[in-house]
Short mmCIF file of C-alpha atoms and ligand atoms in Angstrom, two decimals:
data_model
loop_
_atom_site.label_atom_id
_atom_site.label_comp_id
_atom_site.label_asym_id
_atom_site.label_seq_id
_atom_site.Cartn_x
_atom_site.Cartn_y
_atom_site.Cartn_z
CA MET A 1 47.92 54.27 68.55
CA GLN A 2 51.45 53.59 67.53
CA ILE A 3 54.78 54.86 68.78
CA GLY A 4 57.80 54.92 66.50
CA ILE A 5 61.28 54.38 67.86
CA VAL A 6 63.60 56.63 65.87
CA GLY A 7 67.22 57.75 66.16
CA LEU A 8 70.62 57.58 64.54
CA PRO A 9 72.07 54.22 63.52
CA PHE A 10 73.53 52.20 66.43
CA SER A 11 71.92 54.37 69.10
CA GLY A 12 70.13 51.37 70.62
CA LYS A 13 66.68 51.44 69.00
CA SER A 14 66.47 47.71 68.42
CA THR A 15 67.92 47.07 71.87
CA LEU A 16 65.13 49.18 73.38
CA PHE A 17 62.50 47.53 71.20
CA GLN A 18 63.60 44.08 72.32
CA ALA A 19 63.72 45.10 75.99
CA ILE A 20 60.18 46.51 76.03
CA THR A 21 58.53 43.83 73.86
CA GLY A 22 60.40 40.95 75.51
CA THR A 23 61.29 39.55 72.10
CA ILE A 24 64.68 38.69 70.73
CA ILE A 25 65.30 39.59 67.11
CA ASP A 26 67.79 37.33 65.37
CA ALA A 27 71.09 38.82 64.25
CA HIS A 28 70.29 38.57 60.53
CA ALA A 29 67.04 40.53 60.87
CA LEU A 30 68.86 43.11 63.01
CA ALA A 31 71.57 43.52 60.40
CA ARG A 32 68.97 43.82 57.59
CA GLY A 33 67.19 46.41 59.68
CA ASP A 34 63.67 45.06 59.18
CA VAL A 35 60.76 47.11 60.58
CA HIS A 36 59.46 45.42 63.72
CA HIS A 37 56.06 45.94 65.35
CA GLY A 38 55.30 44.82 68.89
CA MET A 39 52.63 45.21 71.51
CA VAL A 40 53.99 46.43 74.81
CA LYS A 41 52.36 46.05 78.23
CA VAL A 42 52.11 49.31 80.10
CA PRO A 43 53.63 48.53 83.52
CA ASP A 44 51.16 49.50 86.23
CA PRO A 45 52.02 48.92 89.91
CA ARG A 46 48.36 49.69 90.72
CA LEU A 47 47.22 46.72 88.69
CA ASP A 48 49.86 44.55 90.39
CA ALA A 49 48.45 45.63 93.76
CA LEU A 50 44.92 44.69 92.71
CA ALA A 51 46.16 41.30 91.55
CA VAL A 52 47.69 40.69 95.00
CA ILE A 53 44.31 41.40 96.66
CA TYR A 54 42.09 39.52 94.21
CA ARG A 55 44.35 36.72 92.94
CA PRO A 56 42.35 36.86 89.69
CA LYS A 57 42.42 34.21 86.94
CA LYS A 58 43.63 36.88 84.55
CA THR A 59 45.50 40.17 84.91
CA VAL A 60 45.28 42.32 81.79
CA HIS A 61 47.55 45.30 81.29
CA ALA A 62 46.94 48.22 78.98
CA THR A 63 49.02 47.88 75.83
CA ILE A 64 50.51 50.18 73.22
CA GLU A 65 52.14 49.37 69.94
CA PHE A 66 55.79 50.22 69.37
CA VAL A 67 57.59 50.14 66.03
CA ASP A 68 61.32 49.82 65.50
CA VAL A 69 61.50 52.30 62.62
CA VAL A 70 64.18 51.87 59.98
CA GLY A 71 65.37 53.63 56.87
CA LEU A 72 68.22 55.61 58.34
CA LYS A 73 71.49 54.52 56.81
CA LYS A 74 75.07 55.36 57.05
CA GLY A 75 75.85 57.15 53.79
CA GLU A 76 78.81 56.74 51.45
CA SER A 77 80.53 59.75 52.94
CA GLY A 78 80.10 58.31 56.44
CA SER A 79 77.34 60.73 57.37
CA THR A 80 73.79 59.63 58.09
CA GLN A 81 71.37 59.44 55.19
CA PHE A 82 67.80 60.40 55.77
CA THR A 83 65.89 58.50 53.10
CA THR A 84 62.35 59.01 51.88
CA ASN A 85 61.68 55.54 53.18
CA PHE A 86 62.71 56.69 56.64
CA PHE A 87 60.38 59.72 56.63
CA ASN A 88 57.53 57.53 55.39
CA ASN A 89 58.08 55.13 58.25
CA VAL A 90 58.13 57.97 60.77
CA LYS A 91 55.02 59.65 59.39
CA ASN A 92 52.66 56.84 60.37
CA ASN A 93 53.28 57.12 64.10
CA ASP A 94 51.21 58.97 66.69
CA ALA A 95 54.24 59.74 68.82
CA LEU A 96 57.98 59.22 68.63
CA VAL A 97 60.61 57.94 70.99
CA GLN A 98 63.96 59.28 69.92
CA VAL A 99 66.80 57.10 71.14
CA VAL A 100 70.04 59.01 71.73
CA ARG A 101 73.27 57.24 72.43
CA ALA A 102 75.14 58.17 75.61
CA PHE A 103 76.85 54.80 76.13
CA ALA A 104 80.51 54.38 75.27
CA ASN A 105 81.38 51.21 73.40
CA ASP A 106 84.41 51.07 71.15
CA ALA A 107 83.01 48.06 69.35
CA VAL A 108 79.98 50.07 68.18
CA PRO A 109 80.74 52.83 65.65
CA HIS A 110 79.03 56.18 66.00
CA PRO A 111 77.93 57.60 62.60
CA ASP A 112 79.44 60.98 63.52
CA GLY A 113 82.54 59.62 65.18
CA THR A 114 81.93 60.78 68.76
CA VAL A 115 79.23 60.36 71.39
CA LYS A 116 77.45 63.68 71.99
CA VAL A 117 73.85 63.56 73.10
CA VAL A 118 72.83 67.17 72.53
CA ARG A 119 74.33 67.25 69.02
CA ASP A 120 72.54 64.04 68.07
CA VAL A 121 69.14 65.25 69.26
CA GLY A 122 69.78 68.33 67.11
CA THR A 123 70.75 66.24 64.07
CA LEU A 124 67.43 64.44 63.94
CA GLU A 125 65.42 67.50 64.90
CA THR A 126 66.95 69.51 62.05
CA GLU A 127 66.07 66.80 59.53
CA PHE A 128 62.49 66.69 60.82
CA LEU A 129 62.22 70.48 60.69
CA LEU A 130 63.43 70.56 57.08
CA ALA A 131 61.11 67.75 56.06
CA ASP A 132 58.14 69.64 57.58
CA LEU A 133 59.22 72.88 55.98
CA ALA A 134 59.23 71.24 52.56
CA ILE A 135 55.71 69.82 53.09
CA VAL A 136 54.33 73.14 54.39
CA GLU A 137 55.87 75.21 51.59
CA THR A 138 54.55 72.93 48.85
CA ARG A 139 51.10 73.06 50.38
CA ILE A 140 51.13 76.85 50.83
CA ASP A 141 52.06 77.32 47.14
CA ARG A 142 49.26 75.05 46.05
CA LEU A 143 46.68 76.73 48.28
CA LYS A 144 47.66 80.21 47.14
CA LYS A 145 46.87 79.22 43.56
CA GLN A 146 43.33 78.30 44.63
CA LEU A 147 42.62 81.69 46.23
CA GLY A 148 40.09 83.78 44.36
CA LYS A 149 38.75 80.76 42.50
CA ALA A 150 35.43 79.03 43.14
CA GLY A 151 35.47 76.74 46.17
CA ASP A 152 38.45 78.40 47.84
CA ALA A 153 36.89 78.28 51.31
CA GLN A 154 39.09 75.38 52.43
CA ALA A 155 42.20 77.16 51.16
CA LYS A 156 41.25 80.27 53.13
CA LEU A 157 40.87 78.14 56.23
CA GLU A 158 44.13 76.24 55.84
CA LEU A 159 46.45 78.98 54.69
CA PRO A 160 46.77 80.94 57.94
CA VAL A 161 47.42 77.73 59.87
CA LEU A 162 50.14 76.64 57.46
CA GLU A 163 51.67 80.09 57.44
CA LYS A 164 51.83 79.98 61.21
CA CYS A 165 53.60 76.63 60.93
CA HIS A 166 55.98 78.09 58.37
CA ARG A 167 56.95 80.97 60.66
CA MET A 168 57.64 78.60 63.52
CA LEU A 169 59.65 76.13 61.46
CA GLU A 170 61.77 78.95 60.07
CA GLN A 171 62.58 79.92 63.64
CA GLU A 172 63.61 76.26 64.13
CA LYS A 173 60.74 75.69 66.52
CA PRO A 174 59.29 72.16 66.38
CA LEU A 175 55.52 72.30 65.93
CA ARG A 176 54.86 70.11 68.96
CA ASP A 177 55.94 73.06 71.12
CA VAL A 178 53.56 75.50 69.40
CA GLU A 179 50.11 76.27 70.77
CA PHE A 180 47.36 75.33 68.36
CA THR A 181 43.59 75.45 68.76
CA LYS A 182 41.49 72.32 68.30
CA GLU A 183 40.44 73.57 64.85
CA GLU A 184 44.03 74.19 63.83
CA PHE A 185 45.02 70.72 65.02
CA ALA A 186 42.24 69.20 62.96
CA ILE A 187 43.55 70.92 59.86
CA LEU A 188 47.15 69.91 60.53
CA LYS A 189 46.32 66.28 61.23
CA THR A 190 46.12 65.34 57.56
CA TYR A 191 49.69 66.47 56.87
CA GLN A 192 51.34 64.04 59.28
CA LEU A 193 54.00 66.61 60.12
CA LEU A 194 56.96 65.09 61.90
CA THR A 195 57.73 67.85 64.41
CA LEU A 196 54.08 67.98 65.45
CA LYS A 197 54.28 64.49 66.92
CA PRO A 198 54.80 64.25 70.68
CA MET A 199 58.41 63.25 71.31
CA LEU A 200 60.03 61.35 74.13
CA ILE A 201 63.80 61.67 74.05
CA ALA A 202 65.28 58.48 75.47
CA VAL A 203 68.93 58.73 76.49
CA ASN A 204 70.60 55.33 76.23
CA CYS A 205 73.12 55.10 79.07
CA ASP A 206 75.70 52.55 80.14
CA GLU A 207 75.66 50.85 83.53
CA SER A 208 78.61 53.12 84.44
CA GLN A 209 76.38 56.15 83.84
CA VAL A 210 73.70 55.40 86.42
CA ASN A 211 74.68 58.44 88.47
CA GLU A 212 75.23 60.62 85.42
CA SER A 213 71.98 59.78 83.70
CA SER A 214 69.78 62.50 85.21
CA ARG A 215 72.35 65.14 84.23
CA LEU A 216 72.33 63.83 80.65
CA VAL A 217 68.54 63.96 80.60
CA GLU A 218 68.64 67.59 81.80
CA GLN A 219 71.10 68.41 79.04
CA VAL A 220 68.92 67.09 76.23
CA ALA A 221 65.76 68.55 77.74
CA ALA A 222 67.25 72.04 78.17
CA GLY A 223 65.25 74.64 76.29
CA LYS A 224 62.48 72.15 75.43
CA SER A 225 59.74 73.33 77.72
CA GLY A 226 56.70 72.23 75.72
CA ALA A 227 54.38 69.70 77.31
CA ARG A 228 54.65 67.50 74.24
CA THR A 229 58.40 66.94 74.57
CA ARG A 230 59.82 64.88 77.40
CA ALA A 231 63.10 63.18 78.17
CA VAL A 232 64.05 60.07 80.14
CA ALA A 233 67.07 57.84 80.55
CA PHE A 234 67.24 54.09 80.03
CA PHE A 235 70.03 51.53 80.15
CA GLY A 236 69.83 49.56 76.91
CA LYS A 237 72.14 46.76 77.80
CA ILE A 238 70.91 46.28 81.41
CA ASP A 239 67.27 46.71 80.45
CA LEU A 240 67.59 44.06 77.73
CA GLU A 241 69.30 41.63 80.08
CA MET A 242 66.64 42.27 82.69
CA SER A 243 63.78 41.62 80.27
CA GLU A 244 65.08 38.07 79.93
CA LEU A 245 65.05 37.36 83.66
CA SER A 246 62.27 36.00 85.83
CA ALA A 247 60.54 38.56 88.08
CA GLU A 248 62.50 37.25 91.07
CA GLU A 249 65.87 37.38 89.31
CA ALA A 250 65.08 40.86 88.04
CA ARG A 251 64.40 42.05 91.59
CA ALA A 252 67.76 40.74 92.77
CA PHE A 253 69.45 42.35 89.77
CA MET A 254 67.84 45.74 90.47
CA GLY A 255 68.87 45.43 94.12
CA GLU A 256 72.49 45.18 92.99
CA TYR A 257 72.17 48.40 91.02
CA GLY A 258 70.04 50.10 93.66
CA ILE A 259 67.10 50.71 91.31
CA SER A 260 63.44 50.17 92.14
CA GLU A 261 62.13 49.36 88.66
CA PRO A 262 63.56 48.91 85.17
CA ALA A 263 64.13 52.28 83.49
CA VAL A 264 62.17 51.10 80.47
CA ASP A 265 59.06 50.77 82.64
CA THR A 266 59.15 54.50 83.28
CA LEU A 267 59.87 55.07 79.63
CA ILE A 268 56.78 53.12 78.52
CA ARG A 269 54.55 54.98 80.99
CA GLU A 270 55.93 58.33 79.80
CA ALA A 271 55.24 57.39 76.19
CA TYR A 272 51.69 56.34 77.10
CA ALA A 273 51.05 59.64 78.90
CA LEU A 274 52.59 61.57 76.01
CA LEU A 275 49.98 60.07 73.72
CA GLY A 276 47.35 61.57 75.99
CA LEU A 277 46.40 58.13 77.28
CA GLN A 278 45.60 56.98 80.78
CA SER A 279 44.01 53.98 82.48
CA PHE A 280 41.10 53.23 84.69
CA LEU A 281 40.95 49.87 86.43
CA THR A 282 38.43 47.16 87.09
CA ALA A 283 38.87 44.56 89.79
CA GLY A 284 37.36 41.11 90.22
CA GLU A 285 38.19 37.50 90.91
CA ASP A 286 38.01 36.59 87.24
CA GLU A 287 39.97 39.52 85.97
CA CYS A 288 41.83 42.61 87.10
CA ARG A 289 42.34 44.92 84.22
CA ALA A 290 43.66 48.31 83.12
CA TRP A 291 41.57 49.94 80.39
CA THR A 292 43.00 52.56 78.08
CA ILE A 293 41.16 55.84 77.65
CA ARG A 294 42.07 59.25 76.32
CA ARG A 295 42.54 61.97 78.96
CA GLY A 296 39.29 63.85 79.33
CA MET A 297 36.97 60.95 78.48
CA ASN A 298 33.82 60.83 80.59
CA ALA A 299 32.37 57.87 82.50
CA GLN A 300 29.99 56.82 79.74
CA GLU A 301 32.67 56.91 77.03
CA SER A 302 35.00 55.02 79.30
CA ALA A 303 32.37 52.39 79.99
CA GLY A 304 32.06 52.02 76.22
CA VAL A 305 35.71 50.95 76.06
CA ILE A 306 34.78 47.83 78.05
CA HIS A 307 31.72 47.08 75.95
CA SER A 308 29.48 49.05 73.63
CA ASP A 309 26.47 47.82 75.66
CA PHE A 310 27.95 49.54 78.69
CA PHE A 311 27.94 52.79 76.73
CA ASN A 312 24.41 52.36 75.37
CA LYS A 313 22.86 51.15 78.62
CA PHE A 314 24.99 53.20 81.01
CA ILE A 315 23.28 54.19 84.26
CA ARG A 316 26.01 55.11 86.74
CA ALA A 317 29.64 54.35 87.55
CA GLU A 318 30.77 53.35 91.01
CA VAL A 319 34.13 55.01 91.53
CA VAL A 320 36.80 54.74 94.21
CA ASN A 321 40.28 56.11 93.78
CA PHE A 322 43.09 53.60 93.83
CA THR A 323 44.65 54.50 97.17
CA ASP A 324 41.32 54.44 98.99
CA PHE A 325 40.36 51.18 97.28
CA VAL A 326 43.48 49.38 98.44
CA ALA A 327 43.26 50.95 101.93
CA HIS A 328 39.83 49.32 102.24
CA GLY A 329 40.93 45.88 101.14
CA GLY A 330 39.76 46.23 97.55
CA SER A 331 36.14 46.34 98.58
CA PHE A 332 33.58 48.77 97.16
CA THR A 333 31.36 48.07 100.16
CA LYS A 334 34.03 48.95 102.72
CA ALA A 335 35.07 52.02 100.73
CA ARG A 336 31.44 53.05 100.70
CA GLU A 337 31.10 52.65 104.48
CA ALA A 338 34.23 54.77 104.87
CA GLY A 339 32.74 57.51 102.70
CA CYS A 340 35.25 57.35 99.85
CA TRP A 341 32.96 55.74 97.32
CA ARG A 342 31.16 57.81 94.70
CA LEU A 343 28.30 57.18 92.32
CA GLU A 344 29.04 59.19 89.20
CA GLY A 345 26.92 60.05 86.18
CA LYS A 346 27.71 60.02 82.46
CA GLU A 347 29.55 63.31 82.44
CA TYR A 348 32.03 62.49 85.18
CA VAL A 349 35.54 62.94 83.76
CA VAL A 350 37.42 59.76 84.62
CA ARG A 351 40.81 60.14 86.35
CA ASP A 352 43.92 58.07 85.87
CA GLY A 353 43.82 55.13 88.28
CA ASP A 354 40.11 55.30 89.12
CA ILE A 355 38.69 51.93 90.09
CA MET A 356 35.28 51.61 88.44
CA GLU A 357 32.32 49.37 88.31
CA ILE A 358 29.76 50.21 85.67
CA ARG A 359 26.05 49.97 86.41
CA HIS A 360 24.02 49.43 83.29
CA SER A 361 20.52 48.33 82.41
N1 GDP B 401 77.55 49.09 75.88
C1 GDP B 401 76.33 49.27 75.40
N2 GDP B 401 76.06 48.85 74.15
C2 GDP B 401 74.80 49.04 73.68
C3 GDP B 401 73.79 49.68 74.45
N3 GDP B 401 72.67 49.74 73.70
C4 GDP B 401 72.97 49.17 72.51
N4 GDP B 401 74.25 48.73 72.49
C5 GDP B 401 74.94 48.07 71.39
O1 GDP B 401 74.98 48.95 70.29
C6 GDP B 401 74.78 48.24 69.06
C7 GDP B 401 73.66 48.89 68.27
O2 GDP B 401 72.46 48.71 68.99
P1 GDP B 401 71.07 48.56 68.23
O3 GDP B 401 70.02 48.46 69.28
O4 GDP B 401 71.12 47.46 67.21
O5 GDP B 401 71.03 49.99 67.54
P2 GDP B 401 70.03 50.56 66.41
O6 GDP B 401 70.84 50.64 65.16
O7 GDP B 401 69.68 51.93 66.91
O8 GDP B 401 68.85 49.65 66.32
C8 GDP B 401 74.55 46.80 69.44
O9 GDP B 401 75.73 46.10 69.27
C9 GDP B 401 74.12 46.88 70.89
O10 GDP B 401 74.46 45.72 71.58
C10 GDP B 401 74.13 50.10 75.78
O11 GDP B 401 73.31 50.66 76.53
N5 GDP B 401 75.42 49.88 76.18
MG1 MG B 402 68.07 48.60 64.71
#
């Protein structure tokens, strides 16, 4: 699973990438605009709470991969150029974070001269819609030629799905906001359509915009009601500075700004959820850990994420929800005595934040 950070030049993509990966990219690499990959810890206050109770040797967060996507250039005429290279870099991602600039900084040029969040979201969206339209039209033409010939079953299956996409794209509707059946999704998967990817719009605000940020988020989110589009704010400059501080210094820093956690922490969790991912937790003195599963995975499949033996030899899962677990001192026994412990079978659909212990043969 990989999330691509996209957006216009100088919107703050590399700033965000550095803040969430905790790496510093040197100025030359930034100027060259290299593609950067990084594994990012999914911040999880529940895991932190378990670590306080257990004081384990190791605390392991869930991780997701982020990519600082490049390929967008400022063109000769001053406008933004959407290169083939850019679309190829975008295509490989499972979800996208679109960084939109809201911060004012005279030292940083805006490719279109002024800072306007809604316009910029539209600029990228239009390019993605056109790119998808081109792919869909080419494919429809090709499939139509196969109709009536031997072995045209696949074409008959794919054509209505692509025509549905075509209608939507012509109405400027991104495919992520369209309802598709499982079968339709399976067909569309191979095309790597850009507007089908879940999208998190990330509005990059200045420290002076702390109070304004939720209004900006509402503006960019207006009219985007689909479950696969979300919007959040972050504070590129502050978030990057904060990522370089110790935990204690960061707390003091946040106190000054009156914030309870770095905005990028929320952003990472939103991106994780947008991918359809969630975590269950295991607790012990050796290790407290968040394990990544897809929403809807059952207890046996989830056990298999820990170890394939746990899948093959699964008997039952002991489950306590996070709040109950902590309320009972992080003890399965005490939770059991209090009646909030459950023994679940294979088919139990695991919930986000379940604390589990797998019983296997
Ligand atoms: N004032 C201010 N400057 C920022 C912010 N985020 C990024 N910048 C600056 O904007 C410039 C472009 O940022 P960068 O992350 O390299 O943009 P990219 O081209 O999208 O990767 C850099 O000089 C950053 O320091 C922010 O939130 N506030
Ligand atoms: Mg960059």
